[in-house]
mmCIF file of C-alpha atoms in Angstrom:
data_model
loop_
_atom_site.group_PDB
_atom_site.id
_atom_site.type_symbol
_atom_site.label_atom_id
_atom_site.label_comp_id
_atom_site.label_asym_id
_atom_site.label_seq_id
_atom_site.Cartn_x
_atom_site.Cartn_y
_atom_site.Cartn_z
ATOM 1 C CA UNK A 1 4.983 9.064 -25.981
ATOM 2 C CA UNK A 2 6.899 6.223 -27.597
ATOM 3 C CA UNK A 3 9.074 5.767 -24.521
ATOM 4 C CA UNK A 4 5.982 5.587 -22.302
ATOM 5 C CA UNK A 5 4.438 2.962 -24.589
ATOM 6 C CA UNK A 6 7.666 0.983 -24.202
ATOM 7 C CA UNK A 7 7.244 1.036 -20.427
ATOM 8 C CA UNK A 8 3.643 -0.153 -20.758
ATOM 9 C CA UNK A 9 4.681 -2.913 -23.163
ATOM 10 C CA UNK A 10 7.159 -4.272 -20.638
ATOM 11 C CA UNK A 11 4.212 -5.117 -18.371
ATOM 12 C CA UNK A 12 3.328 -7.891 -20.811
ATOM 13 C CA UNK A 13 5.060 -11.114 -19.828
ATOM 14 C CA UNK A 14 8.100 -11.252 -17.667
ATOM 15 C CA UNK A 15 8.488 -11.299 -13.951
ATOM 16 C CA UNK A 16 8.431 -8.854 -11.085
ATOM 17 C CA UNK A 17 11.417 -8.839 -8.766
ATOM 18 C CA UNK A 18 10.624 -8.856 -5.061
ATOM 19 C CA UNK A 19 13.714 -7.714 -3.248
ATOM 20 C CA UNK A 20 14.101 -9.786 -0.109
ATOM 21 C CA UNK A 21 15.419 -9.164 3.316
ATOM 22 C CA UNK A 22 17.671 -11.774 4.867
ATOM 23 C CA UNK A 23 15.631 -14.738 6.065
ATOM 24 C CA UNK A 24 12.606 -14.031 3.847
ATOM 25 C CA UNK A 25 11.006 -17.094 2.270
ATOM 26 C CA UNK A 26 9.005 -15.369 -0.473
ATOM 27 C CA UNK A 27 9.867 -15.944 -4.121
ATOM 28 C CA UNK A 28 12.201 -13.347 -5.572
ATOM 29 C CA UNK A 29 10.800 -13.671 -9.114
ATOM 30 C CA UNK A 30 7.021 -13.608 -9.452
ATOM 31 C CA UNK A 31 5.188 -13.697 -12.809
ATOM 32 C CA UNK A 32 3.546 -10.436 -13.753
ATOM 33 C CA UNK A 33 -0.175 -10.870 -12.856
ATOM 34 C CA UNK A 34 -2.350 -11.755 -15.849
ATOM 35 C CA UNK A 35 -4.807 -8.921 -15.234
ATOM 36 C CA UNK A 36 -1.938 -6.406 -15.316
ATOM 37 C CA UNK A 37 -0.622 -7.896 -18.564
ATOM 38 C CA UNK A 38 -4.045 -7.741 -20.214
ATOM 39 C CA UNK A 39 -4.615 -4.220 -18.899
ATOM 40 C CA UNK A 40 -1.336 -3.156 -20.509
ATOM 41 C CA UNK A 41 -2.396 -4.690 -23.831
ATOM 42 C CA UNK A 42 -5.814 -3.011 -23.611
ATOM 43 C CA UNK A 43 -4.154 0.343 -22.888
ATOM 44 C CA UNK A 44 -1.873 -0.038 -25.905
ATOM 45 C CA UNK A 45 -4.869 -1.000 -28.036
ATOM 46 C CA UNK A 46 -6.667 2.151 -26.972
ATOM 47 C CA UNK A 47 -3.675 4.486 -27.280
ATOM 48 C CA UNK A 48 -1.726 3.112 -30.255
ATOM 49 C CA UNK A 49 -3.415 0.280 -32.142
ATOM 50 C CA UNK A 50 -6.323 2.642 -32.709
ATOM 51 C CA UNK A 51 -4.471 5.375 -34.543
ATOM 52 C CA UNK A 52 -3.282 8.234 -32.329
ATOM 53 C CA UNK A 53 -4.377 10.930 -34.791
ATOM 54 C CA UNK A 54 -3.631 13.637 -32.247
ATOM 55 C CA UNK A 55 0.075 13.041 -32.962
ATOM 56 C CA UNK A 56 -0.184 14.096 -36.566
ATOM 57 C CA UNK A 57 -2.520 16.968 -35.730
ATOM 58 C CA UNK A 58 0.073 18.675 -33.556
ATOM 59 C CA UNK A 59 1.047 22.080 -34.897
ATOM 60 C CA UNK A 60 4.708 21.086 -35.179
ATOM 61 C CA UNK A 61 4.217 17.654 -36.838
ATOM 62 C CA UNK A 62 5.229 18.980 -40.261
ATOM 63 C CA UNK A 63 8.569 20.104 -38.845
ATOM 64 C CA UNK A 64 9.536 16.447 -38.534
ATOM 65 C CA UNK A 65 7.642 14.779 -41.385
ATOM 66 C CA UNK A 66 6.499 15.992 -44.788
ATOM 67 C CA UNK A 67 3.523 13.683 -44.342
ATOM 68 C CA UNK A 68 2.427 13.517 -40.667
ATOM 69 C CA UNK A 69 0.799 10.129 -41.425
ATOM 70 C CA UNK A 70 4.357 8.781 -41.489
ATOM 71 C CA UNK A 71 4.818 9.899 -37.883
ATOM 72 C CA UNK A 72 1.860 7.906 -36.603
ATOM 73 C CA UNK A 73 2.882 4.938 -38.770
ATOM 74 C CA UNK A 74 6.368 5.050 -37.271
ATOM 75 C CA UNK A 75 5.006 5.067 -33.727
ATOM 76 C CA UNK A 76 2.573 2.243 -34.488
ATOM 77 C CA UNK A 77 5.189 0.086 -36.173
ATOM 78 C CA UNK A 78 7.633 0.584 -33.279
ATOM 79 C CA UNK A 79 5.027 -0.374 -30.703
ATOM 80 C CA UNK A 80 3.944 -3.379 -32.797
ATOM 81 C CA UNK A 81 7.560 -4.530 -32.983
ATOM 82 C CA UNK A 82 7.825 -4.239 -29.198
ATOM 83 C CA UNK A 83 4.575 -6.192 -28.769
ATOM 84 C CA UNK A 84 5.810 -8.981 -31.013
ATOM 85 C CA UNK A 85 9.160 -9.080 -29.209
ATOM 86 C CA UNK A 86 7.262 -9.785 -25.978
ATOM 87 C CA UNK A 87 6.638 -13.314 -27.297
ATOM 88 C CA UNK A 88 10.073 -14.210 -25.971
ATOM 89 C CA UNK A 89 9.234 -12.931 -22.483
ATOM 90 C CA UNK A 90 5.772 -14.331 -21.858
ATOM 91 C CA UNK A 91 5.312 -16.145 -18.574
ATOM 92 C CA UNK A 92 3.193 -19.094 -17.484
ATOM 93 C CA UNK A 93 0.202 -16.839 -16.832
ATOM 94 C CA UNK A 94 -0.077 -15.424 -20.360
ATOM 95 C CA UNK A 95 0.635 -18.215 -22.809
ATOM 96 C CA UNK A 96 1.783 -17.417 -26.373
ATOM 97 C CA UNK A 97 -1.451 -18.664 -27.974
ATOM 98 C CA UNK A 98 -3.664 -16.580 -25.683
ATOM 99 C CA UNK A 99 -1.459 -13.518 -26.203
ATOM 100 C CA UNK A 100 -1.420 -13.860 -29.992
ATOM 101 C CA UNK A 101 -5.176 -14.448 -30.085
ATOM 102 C CA UNK A 102 -5.794 -11.268 -28.071
ATOM 103 C CA UNK A 103 -3.314 -9.233 -30.110
ATOM 104 C CA UNK A 104 -4.611 -10.516 -33.456
ATOM 105 C CA UNK A 105 -8.188 -9.574 -32.541
ATOM 106 C CA UNK A 106 -7.003 -6.042 -31.772
ATOM 107 C CA UNK A 107 -4.832 -5.582 -34.847
ATOM 108 C CA UNK A 108 -7.036 -7.305 -37.416
ATOM 109 C CA UNK A 109 -10.475 -6.040 -36.342
ATOM 110 C CA UNK A 110 -11.329 -5.201 -39.951
ATOM 111 C CA UNK A 111 -11.313 -8.915 -40.797
ATOM 112 C CA UNK A 112 -14.214 -9.512 -38.437
ATOM 113 C CA UNK A 113 -16.272 -6.414 -39.235
ATOM 114 C CA UNK A 114 -15.551 -6.231 -42.991
ATOM 115 C CA UNK A 115 -14.501 -2.588 -42.943
ATOM 116 C CA UNK A 116 -12.048 -0.642 -45.046
ATOM 117 C CA UNK A 117 -8.470 -0.790 -43.738
ATOM 118 C CA UNK A 118 -6.818 2.601 -43.204
ATOM 119 C CA UNK A 119 -3.184 3.214 -44.166
ATOM 120 C CA UNK A 120 -2.249 3.227 -40.468
ATOM 121 C CA UNK A 121 -3.917 -0.112 -39.789
ATOM 122 C CA UNK A 122 -2.308 -1.590 -42.932
ATOM 123 C CA UNK A 123 1.092 -0.601 -41.576
ATOM 124 C CA UNK A 124 0.317 -2.260 -38.216
ATOM 125 C CA UNK A 125 -1.004 -5.413 -39.861
ATOM 126 C CA UNK A 126 1.959 -5.677 -42.216
ATOM 127 C CA UNK A 127 4.356 -5.231 -39.295
ATOM 128 C CA UNK A 128 2.629 -7.887 -37.207
ATOM 129 C CA UNK A 129 2.540 -10.310 -40.129
ATOM 130 C CA UNK A 130 6.239 -9.739 -40.818
ATOM 131 C CA UNK A 131 7.117 -10.428 -37.181
ATOM 132 C CA UNK A 132 4.918 -13.529 -37.098
ATOM 133 C CA UNK A 133 6.783 -14.873 -40.134
ATOM 134 C CA UNK A 134 10.113 -14.155 -38.476
ATOM 135 C CA UNK A 135 8.999 -15.683 -35.173
ATOM 136 C CA UNK A 136 7.980 -18.859 -36.972
ATOM 137 C CA UNK A 137 11.437 -19.208 -38.487
ATOM 138 C CA UNK A 138 13.544 -18.179 -35.503
ATOM 139 C CA UNK A 139 13.554 -21.598 -33.860
ATOM 140 C CA UNK A 140 11.882 -20.660 -30.560
ATOM 141 C CA UNK A 141 9.997 -23.914 -30.008
ATOM 142 C CA UNK A 142 8.007 -22.404 -27.139
ATOM 143 C CA UNK A 143 6.151 -19.990 -29.405
ATOM 144 C CA UNK A 144 6.380 -21.692 -32.789
ATOM 145 C CA UNK A 145 3.084 -23.677 -32.540
ATOM 146 C CA UNK A 146 1.156 -20.557 -31.479
ATOM 147 C CA UNK A 147 2.743 -18.527 -34.263
ATOM 148 C CA UNK A 148 1.940 -21.197 -36.855
ATOM 149 C CA UNK A 149 -1.668 -21.408 -35.692
ATOM 150 C CA UNK A 150 -1.997 -17.601 -35.842
ATOM 151 C CA UNK A 151 -0.496 -17.488 -39.340
ATOM 152 C CA UNK A 152 -2.876 -20.236 -40.507
ATOM 153 C CA UNK A 153 -5.877 -18.404 -39.062
ATOM 154 C CA UNK A 154 -4.805 -15.144 -40.681
ATOM 155 C CA UNK A 155 -4.245 -16.856 -44.021
ATOM 156 C CA UNK A 156 -7.731 -18.368 -43.910
ATOM 157 C CA UNK A 157 -9.388 -15.089 -42.891
ATOM 158 C CA UNK A 158 -7.426 -12.806 -45.241
ATOM 159 C CA UNK A 159 -8.075 -15.142 -48.173
ATOM 160 C CA UNK A 160 -11.821 -14.954 -47.549
ATOM 161 C CA UNK A 161 -11.710 -11.194 -46.902
ATOM 162 C CA UNK A 162 -9.820 -10.574 -50.149
ATOM 163 C CA UNK A 163 -13.013 -11.598 -51.943
ATOM 164 C CA UNK A 164 -15.528 -9.695 -49.807
ATOM 165 C CA UNK A 165 -13.800 -6.532 -48.580
ATOM 166 C CA UNK A 166 -15.725 -3.305 -49.217
ATOM 167 C CA UNK A 167 -13.183 -1.745 -51.614
ATOM 168 C CA UNK A 168 -10.461 -2.772 -54.058
ATOM 169 C CA UNK A 169 -7.630 -1.355 -51.961
ATOM 170 C CA UNK A 170 -8.636 -3.388 -48.898
ATOM 171 C CA UNK A 171 -9.119 -6.519 -51.020
ATOM 172 C CA UNK A 172 -5.606 -6.031 -52.409
ATOM 173 C CA UNK A 173 -4.217 -5.574 -48.888
ATOM 174 C CA UNK A 174 -5.773 -8.830 -47.685
ATOM 175 C CA UNK A 175 -4.569 -10.642 -50.813
ATOM 176 C CA UNK A 176 -1.026 -9.380 -50.295
ATOM 177 C CA UNK A 177 -1.003 -10.776 -46.755
ATOM 178 C CA UNK A 178 -2.115 -14.305 -47.588
ATOM 179 C CA UNK A 179 -0.243 -14.567 -50.880
#
């Protein structure tokens, strides 16, 4: 499952290679079409960013983890890391700001609907926030403005949500992100 999600993730950003015959005038490297990139992100949202509970419900899940929740968290965190690493491979069709806006809406849905954050979603949000902080400091000037803007938006929203979230645990989660 994780390997397949890695293949899907690689559809975000990057270029397709069109192998050419001698004398062909077509471009060898063509940006991945935007609709394919967004479809890949939507698929990952459906399959991973919304917790794949079926993974921990498998009869053999306890053979690998004492707490099967850790298995889904591990998958989610790995996929989130891959999604954040795609920042370095985005093409001219899917700009960093558009990508981060789409991804942030998917990962931080609880900010907009004022719902309790599950342990799985906390793990995803913490992982994304960690990678945003790293991306801001890594010196990639092409993504730095988009990362800064995303961090500022998250700080503003998490600060407000830390006062209005439906339970103490969620309020503490939001406070820990903006603090």
